[in-house]
Tab-separated table of C-alpha atoms in Angstrom:
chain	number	residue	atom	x	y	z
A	1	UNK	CA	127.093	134.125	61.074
A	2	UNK	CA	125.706	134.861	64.781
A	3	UNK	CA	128.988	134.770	66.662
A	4	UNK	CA	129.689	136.072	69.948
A	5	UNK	CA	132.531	137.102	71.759
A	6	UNK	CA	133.558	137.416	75.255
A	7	UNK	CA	136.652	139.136	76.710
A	8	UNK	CA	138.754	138.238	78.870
A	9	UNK	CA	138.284	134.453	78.270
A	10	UNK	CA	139.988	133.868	81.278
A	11	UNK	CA	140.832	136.932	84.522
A	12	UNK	CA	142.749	136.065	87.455
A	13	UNK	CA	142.031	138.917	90.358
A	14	UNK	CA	142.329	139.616	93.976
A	15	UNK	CA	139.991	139.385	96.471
A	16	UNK	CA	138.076	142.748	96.602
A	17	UNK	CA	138.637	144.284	93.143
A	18	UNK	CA	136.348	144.701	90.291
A	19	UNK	CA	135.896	142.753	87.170
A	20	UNK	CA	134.869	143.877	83.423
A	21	UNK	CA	133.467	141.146	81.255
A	22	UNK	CA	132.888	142.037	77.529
A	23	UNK	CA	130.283	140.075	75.469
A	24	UNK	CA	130.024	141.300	71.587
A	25	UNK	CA	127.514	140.079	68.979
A	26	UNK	CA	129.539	140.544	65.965
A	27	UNK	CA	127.649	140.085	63.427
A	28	UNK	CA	124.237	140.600	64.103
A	29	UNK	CA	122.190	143.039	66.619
A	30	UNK	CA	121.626	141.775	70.009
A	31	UNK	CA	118.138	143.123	71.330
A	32	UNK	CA	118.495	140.810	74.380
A	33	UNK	CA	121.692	139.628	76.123
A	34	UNK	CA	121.422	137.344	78.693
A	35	UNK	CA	124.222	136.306	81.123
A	36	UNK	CA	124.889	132.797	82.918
A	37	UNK	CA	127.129	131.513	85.286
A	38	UNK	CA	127.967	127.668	85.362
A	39	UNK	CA	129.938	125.735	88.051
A	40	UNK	CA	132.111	122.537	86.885
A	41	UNK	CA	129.836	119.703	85.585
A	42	UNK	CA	126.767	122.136	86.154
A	43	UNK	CA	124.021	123.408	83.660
A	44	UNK	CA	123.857	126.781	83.180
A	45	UNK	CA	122.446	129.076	85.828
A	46	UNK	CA	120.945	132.420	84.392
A	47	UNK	CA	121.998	135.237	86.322
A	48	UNK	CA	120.237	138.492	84.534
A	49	UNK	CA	118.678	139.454	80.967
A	50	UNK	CA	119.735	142.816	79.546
A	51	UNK	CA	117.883	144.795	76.954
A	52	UNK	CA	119.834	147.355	75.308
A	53	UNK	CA	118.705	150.974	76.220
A	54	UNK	CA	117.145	149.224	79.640
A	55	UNK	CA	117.827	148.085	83.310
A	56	UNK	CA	118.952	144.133	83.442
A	57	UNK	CA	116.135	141.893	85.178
A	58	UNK	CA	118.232	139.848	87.509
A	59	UNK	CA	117.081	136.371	88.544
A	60	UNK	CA	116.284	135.603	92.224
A	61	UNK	CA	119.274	135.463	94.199
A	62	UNK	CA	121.064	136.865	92.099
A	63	UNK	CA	122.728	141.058	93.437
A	64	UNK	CA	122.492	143.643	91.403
A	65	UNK	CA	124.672	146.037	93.347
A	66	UNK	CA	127.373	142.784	92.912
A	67	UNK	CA	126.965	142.031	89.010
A	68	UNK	CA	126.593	145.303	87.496
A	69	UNK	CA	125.306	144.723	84.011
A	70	UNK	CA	125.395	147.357	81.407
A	71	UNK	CA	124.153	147.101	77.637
A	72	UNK	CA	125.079	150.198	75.861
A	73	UNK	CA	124.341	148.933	72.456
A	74	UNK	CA	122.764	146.554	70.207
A	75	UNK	CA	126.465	144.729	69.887
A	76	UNK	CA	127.772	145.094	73.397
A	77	UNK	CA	127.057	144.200	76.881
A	78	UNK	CA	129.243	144.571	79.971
A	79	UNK	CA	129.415	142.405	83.179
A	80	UNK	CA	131.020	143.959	86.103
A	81	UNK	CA	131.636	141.473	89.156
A	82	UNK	CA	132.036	143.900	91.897
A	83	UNK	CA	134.556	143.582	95.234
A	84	UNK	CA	135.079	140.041	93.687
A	85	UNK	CA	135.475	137.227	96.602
A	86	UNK	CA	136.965	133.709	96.022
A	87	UNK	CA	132.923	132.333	95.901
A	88	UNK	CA	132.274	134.892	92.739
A	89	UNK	CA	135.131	132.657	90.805
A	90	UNK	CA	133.151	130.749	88.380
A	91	UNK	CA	132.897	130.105	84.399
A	92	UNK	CA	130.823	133.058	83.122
A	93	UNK	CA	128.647	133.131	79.626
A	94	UNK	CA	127.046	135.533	77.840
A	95	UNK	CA	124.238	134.914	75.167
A	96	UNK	CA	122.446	136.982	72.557
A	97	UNK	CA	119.141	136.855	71.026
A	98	UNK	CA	118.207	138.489	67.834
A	99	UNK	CA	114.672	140.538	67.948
A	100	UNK	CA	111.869	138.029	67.297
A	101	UNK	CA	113.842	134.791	67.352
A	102	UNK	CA	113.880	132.404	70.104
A	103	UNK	CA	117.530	130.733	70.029
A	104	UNK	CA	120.185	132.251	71.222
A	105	UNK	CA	123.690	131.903	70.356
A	106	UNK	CA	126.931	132.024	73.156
A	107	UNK	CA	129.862	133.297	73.695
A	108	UNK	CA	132.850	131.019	74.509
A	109	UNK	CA	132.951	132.192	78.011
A	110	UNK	CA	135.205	133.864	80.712
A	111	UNK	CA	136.673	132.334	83.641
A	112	UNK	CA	137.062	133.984	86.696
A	113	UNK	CA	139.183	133.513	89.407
A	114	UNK	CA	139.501	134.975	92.587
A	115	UNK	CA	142.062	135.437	94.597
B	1	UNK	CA	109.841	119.708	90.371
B	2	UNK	CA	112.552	121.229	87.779
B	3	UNK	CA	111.080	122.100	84.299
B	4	UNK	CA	113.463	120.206	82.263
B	5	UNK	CA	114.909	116.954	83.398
B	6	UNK	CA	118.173	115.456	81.741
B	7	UNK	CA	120.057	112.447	82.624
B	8	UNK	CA	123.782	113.793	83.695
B	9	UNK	CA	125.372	110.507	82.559
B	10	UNK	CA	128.265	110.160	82.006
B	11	UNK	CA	127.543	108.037	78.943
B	12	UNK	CA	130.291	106.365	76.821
B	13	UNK	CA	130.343	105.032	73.534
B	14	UNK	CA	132.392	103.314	70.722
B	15	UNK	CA	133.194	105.145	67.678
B	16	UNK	CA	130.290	104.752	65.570
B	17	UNK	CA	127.518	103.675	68.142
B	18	UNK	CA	124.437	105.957	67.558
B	19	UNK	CA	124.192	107.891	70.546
B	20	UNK	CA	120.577	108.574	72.129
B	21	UNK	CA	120.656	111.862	74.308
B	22	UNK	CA	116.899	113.085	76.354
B	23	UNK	CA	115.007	114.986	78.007
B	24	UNK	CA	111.977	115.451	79.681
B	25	UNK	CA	109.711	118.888	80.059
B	26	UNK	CA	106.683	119.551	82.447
B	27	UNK	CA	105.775	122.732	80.885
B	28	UNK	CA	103.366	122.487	78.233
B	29	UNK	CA	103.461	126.018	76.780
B	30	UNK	CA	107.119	125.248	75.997
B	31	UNK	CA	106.698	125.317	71.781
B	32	UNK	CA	110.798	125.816	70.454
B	33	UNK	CA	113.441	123.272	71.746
B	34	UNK	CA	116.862	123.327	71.262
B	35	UNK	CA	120.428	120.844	71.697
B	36	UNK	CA	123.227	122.739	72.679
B	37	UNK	CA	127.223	121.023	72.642
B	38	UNK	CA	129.312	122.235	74.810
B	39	UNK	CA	133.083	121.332	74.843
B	40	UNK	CA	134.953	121.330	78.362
B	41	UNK	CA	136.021	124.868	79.076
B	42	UNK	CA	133.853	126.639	76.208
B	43	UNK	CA	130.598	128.376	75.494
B	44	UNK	CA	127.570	125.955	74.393
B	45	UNK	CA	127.246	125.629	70.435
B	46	UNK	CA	123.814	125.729	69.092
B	47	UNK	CA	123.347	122.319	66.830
B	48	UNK	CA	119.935	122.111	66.759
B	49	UNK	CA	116.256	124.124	66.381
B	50	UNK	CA	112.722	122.854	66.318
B	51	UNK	CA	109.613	124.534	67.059
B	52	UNK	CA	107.229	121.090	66.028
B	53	UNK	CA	106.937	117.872	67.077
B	54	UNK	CA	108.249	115.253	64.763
B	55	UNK	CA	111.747	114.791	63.422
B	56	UNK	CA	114.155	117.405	62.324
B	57	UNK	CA	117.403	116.240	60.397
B	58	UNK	CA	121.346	117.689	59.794
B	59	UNK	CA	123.725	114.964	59.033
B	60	UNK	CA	124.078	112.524	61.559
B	61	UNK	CA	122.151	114.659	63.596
B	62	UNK	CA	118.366	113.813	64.183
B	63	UNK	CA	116.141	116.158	66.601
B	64	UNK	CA	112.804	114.277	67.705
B	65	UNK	CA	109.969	116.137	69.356
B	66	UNK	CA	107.315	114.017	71.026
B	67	UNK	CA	104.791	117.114	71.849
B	68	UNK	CA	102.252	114.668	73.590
B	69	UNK	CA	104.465	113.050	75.706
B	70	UNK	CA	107.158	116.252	76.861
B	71	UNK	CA	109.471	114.241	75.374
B	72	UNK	CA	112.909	115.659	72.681
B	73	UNK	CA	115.669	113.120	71.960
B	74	UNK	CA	118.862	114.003	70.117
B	75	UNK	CA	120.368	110.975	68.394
B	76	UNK	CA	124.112	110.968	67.011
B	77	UNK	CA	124.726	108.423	64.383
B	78	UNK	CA	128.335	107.276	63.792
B	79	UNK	CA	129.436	108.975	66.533
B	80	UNK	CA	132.836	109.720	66.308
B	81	UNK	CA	135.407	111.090	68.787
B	82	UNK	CA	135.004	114.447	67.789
B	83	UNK	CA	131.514	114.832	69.247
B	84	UNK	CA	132.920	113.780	73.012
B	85	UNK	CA	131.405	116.704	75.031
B	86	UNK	CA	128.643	117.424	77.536
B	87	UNK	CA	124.632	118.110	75.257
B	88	UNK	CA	122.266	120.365	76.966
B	89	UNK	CA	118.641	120.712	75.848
B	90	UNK	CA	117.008	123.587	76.163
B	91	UNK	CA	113.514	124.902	75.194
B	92	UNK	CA	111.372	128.481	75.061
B	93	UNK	CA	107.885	129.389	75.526
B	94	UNK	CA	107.434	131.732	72.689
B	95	UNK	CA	105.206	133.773	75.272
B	96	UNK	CA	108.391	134.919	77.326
B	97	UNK	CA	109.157	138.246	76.277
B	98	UNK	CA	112.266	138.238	77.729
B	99	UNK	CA	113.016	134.560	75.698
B	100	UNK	CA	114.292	132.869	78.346
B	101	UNK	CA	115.756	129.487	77.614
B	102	UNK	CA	115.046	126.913	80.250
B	103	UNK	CA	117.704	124.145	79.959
B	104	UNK	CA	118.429	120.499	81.314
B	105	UNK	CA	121.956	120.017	83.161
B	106	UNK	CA	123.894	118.408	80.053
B	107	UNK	CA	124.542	114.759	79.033
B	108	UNK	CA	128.481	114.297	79.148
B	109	UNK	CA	129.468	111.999	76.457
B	110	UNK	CA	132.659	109.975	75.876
B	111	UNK	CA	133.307	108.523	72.012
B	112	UNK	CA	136.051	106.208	72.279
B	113	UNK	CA	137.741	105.134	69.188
């Protein structure tokens, strides 16, 4: 049980274009999704927590008018990395959190890169 | 000051050393703490949960929560190949709404048979 999946696992894009990331819970009911970015040999860096039905709360730093997060329902959350630029290339991973509990399980992550 | 403090290593190993992974909290009303694996190129795989302090057990897996001292060790016994990849703490204060995990920047480990 509590598996997650992300898709693409990998996106290769140009410069300027905009990116979809999908990030399922797919057998259980994500309340809370929560998305991180990590850079090679680096912990993860939370970007934004989603609640489904509700606006994201980004971390400082982080644009929301850049990483457009949308969580529709209690099994799906979206990612959208808009006008992508080479700096936005990164390893991306999403988490989910079921109501009450305090872990959270991952997906196996999308990598990004821009062109 | 960052809230949770983990040696990067690298740390190697022969097959079947135990393996002692740390870290180090400041926050106090941190209560749940967790070990996360990670291979190269993947998402992190929860292998551990413990909301007390003491010792918590799964095969050659031992969790150890020292409360008093902000102190949670992960120790590997007969390490084996296999569990080569980078181990990232990570802990909650149960009075986050949001339950926001707060983790250290990963142990990279090397098993070499």
């Amino acid at each position: 049980g509590a598996v997650v999946s992300q898709h693409p696992s990998w996106v290769i894009c140009k410069s300027g274009t905009s990116v979809k990331i999908e990030c399922r819970s797919l057998d259980f009911q994500a309340t809370t999704m929560f998305w991180y970015r990590q850079f090679p040999k680096q912990s993860l860096m939370l970007m934004a927590t989603s609640n489904e039905g509700s606006k994201a709360t980004y971390e400082q730093g982080v644009e929301k008018d850049k990483f457009l997060i949308n969580h529709a329902s209690l099994t799906l959350s979206t990612l959208t990395v808009t006008s992508a630029h080479p700096e936005d290339s990164s390893f991306y991973i999403c988490s989910a959190r079921v109501a009450g509990a305090d872990t959270q399980y991952f997906g196996p992550g999308t990598r990004l890169t821009v062109l | 000051q960052k809230e949770v403090e983990q040696d990067p290593g690298p740390l190697s190993v022969p097959e079947g050393a135990i393996v002692s992974l740390n870290c180090t909290y400041s926050n106090s009303a941190f209560q749940y703490f967790m070990w996360y694996r990670q291979y190269s190129r993947k998402g992190p795989e929860l292998l551990m949960y413990t909301y007390s302090s003491g010792n918590k057990e799964d095969g050659r897996f031992t969790a150890q929560v020292d409360k008093s001292s902000k102190y949670i060790s992960l120790f590997i016994r007969d390490s084996q190949p296999s569990d080569s990849a980078t181990y990232l703490c990570a802990m909650s204060d149960r009075g986050s709404t949001l339950g926001r995990l707060y983790f250290g920047r990963g142990t990279q480990l090397t098993v070499w048979p």
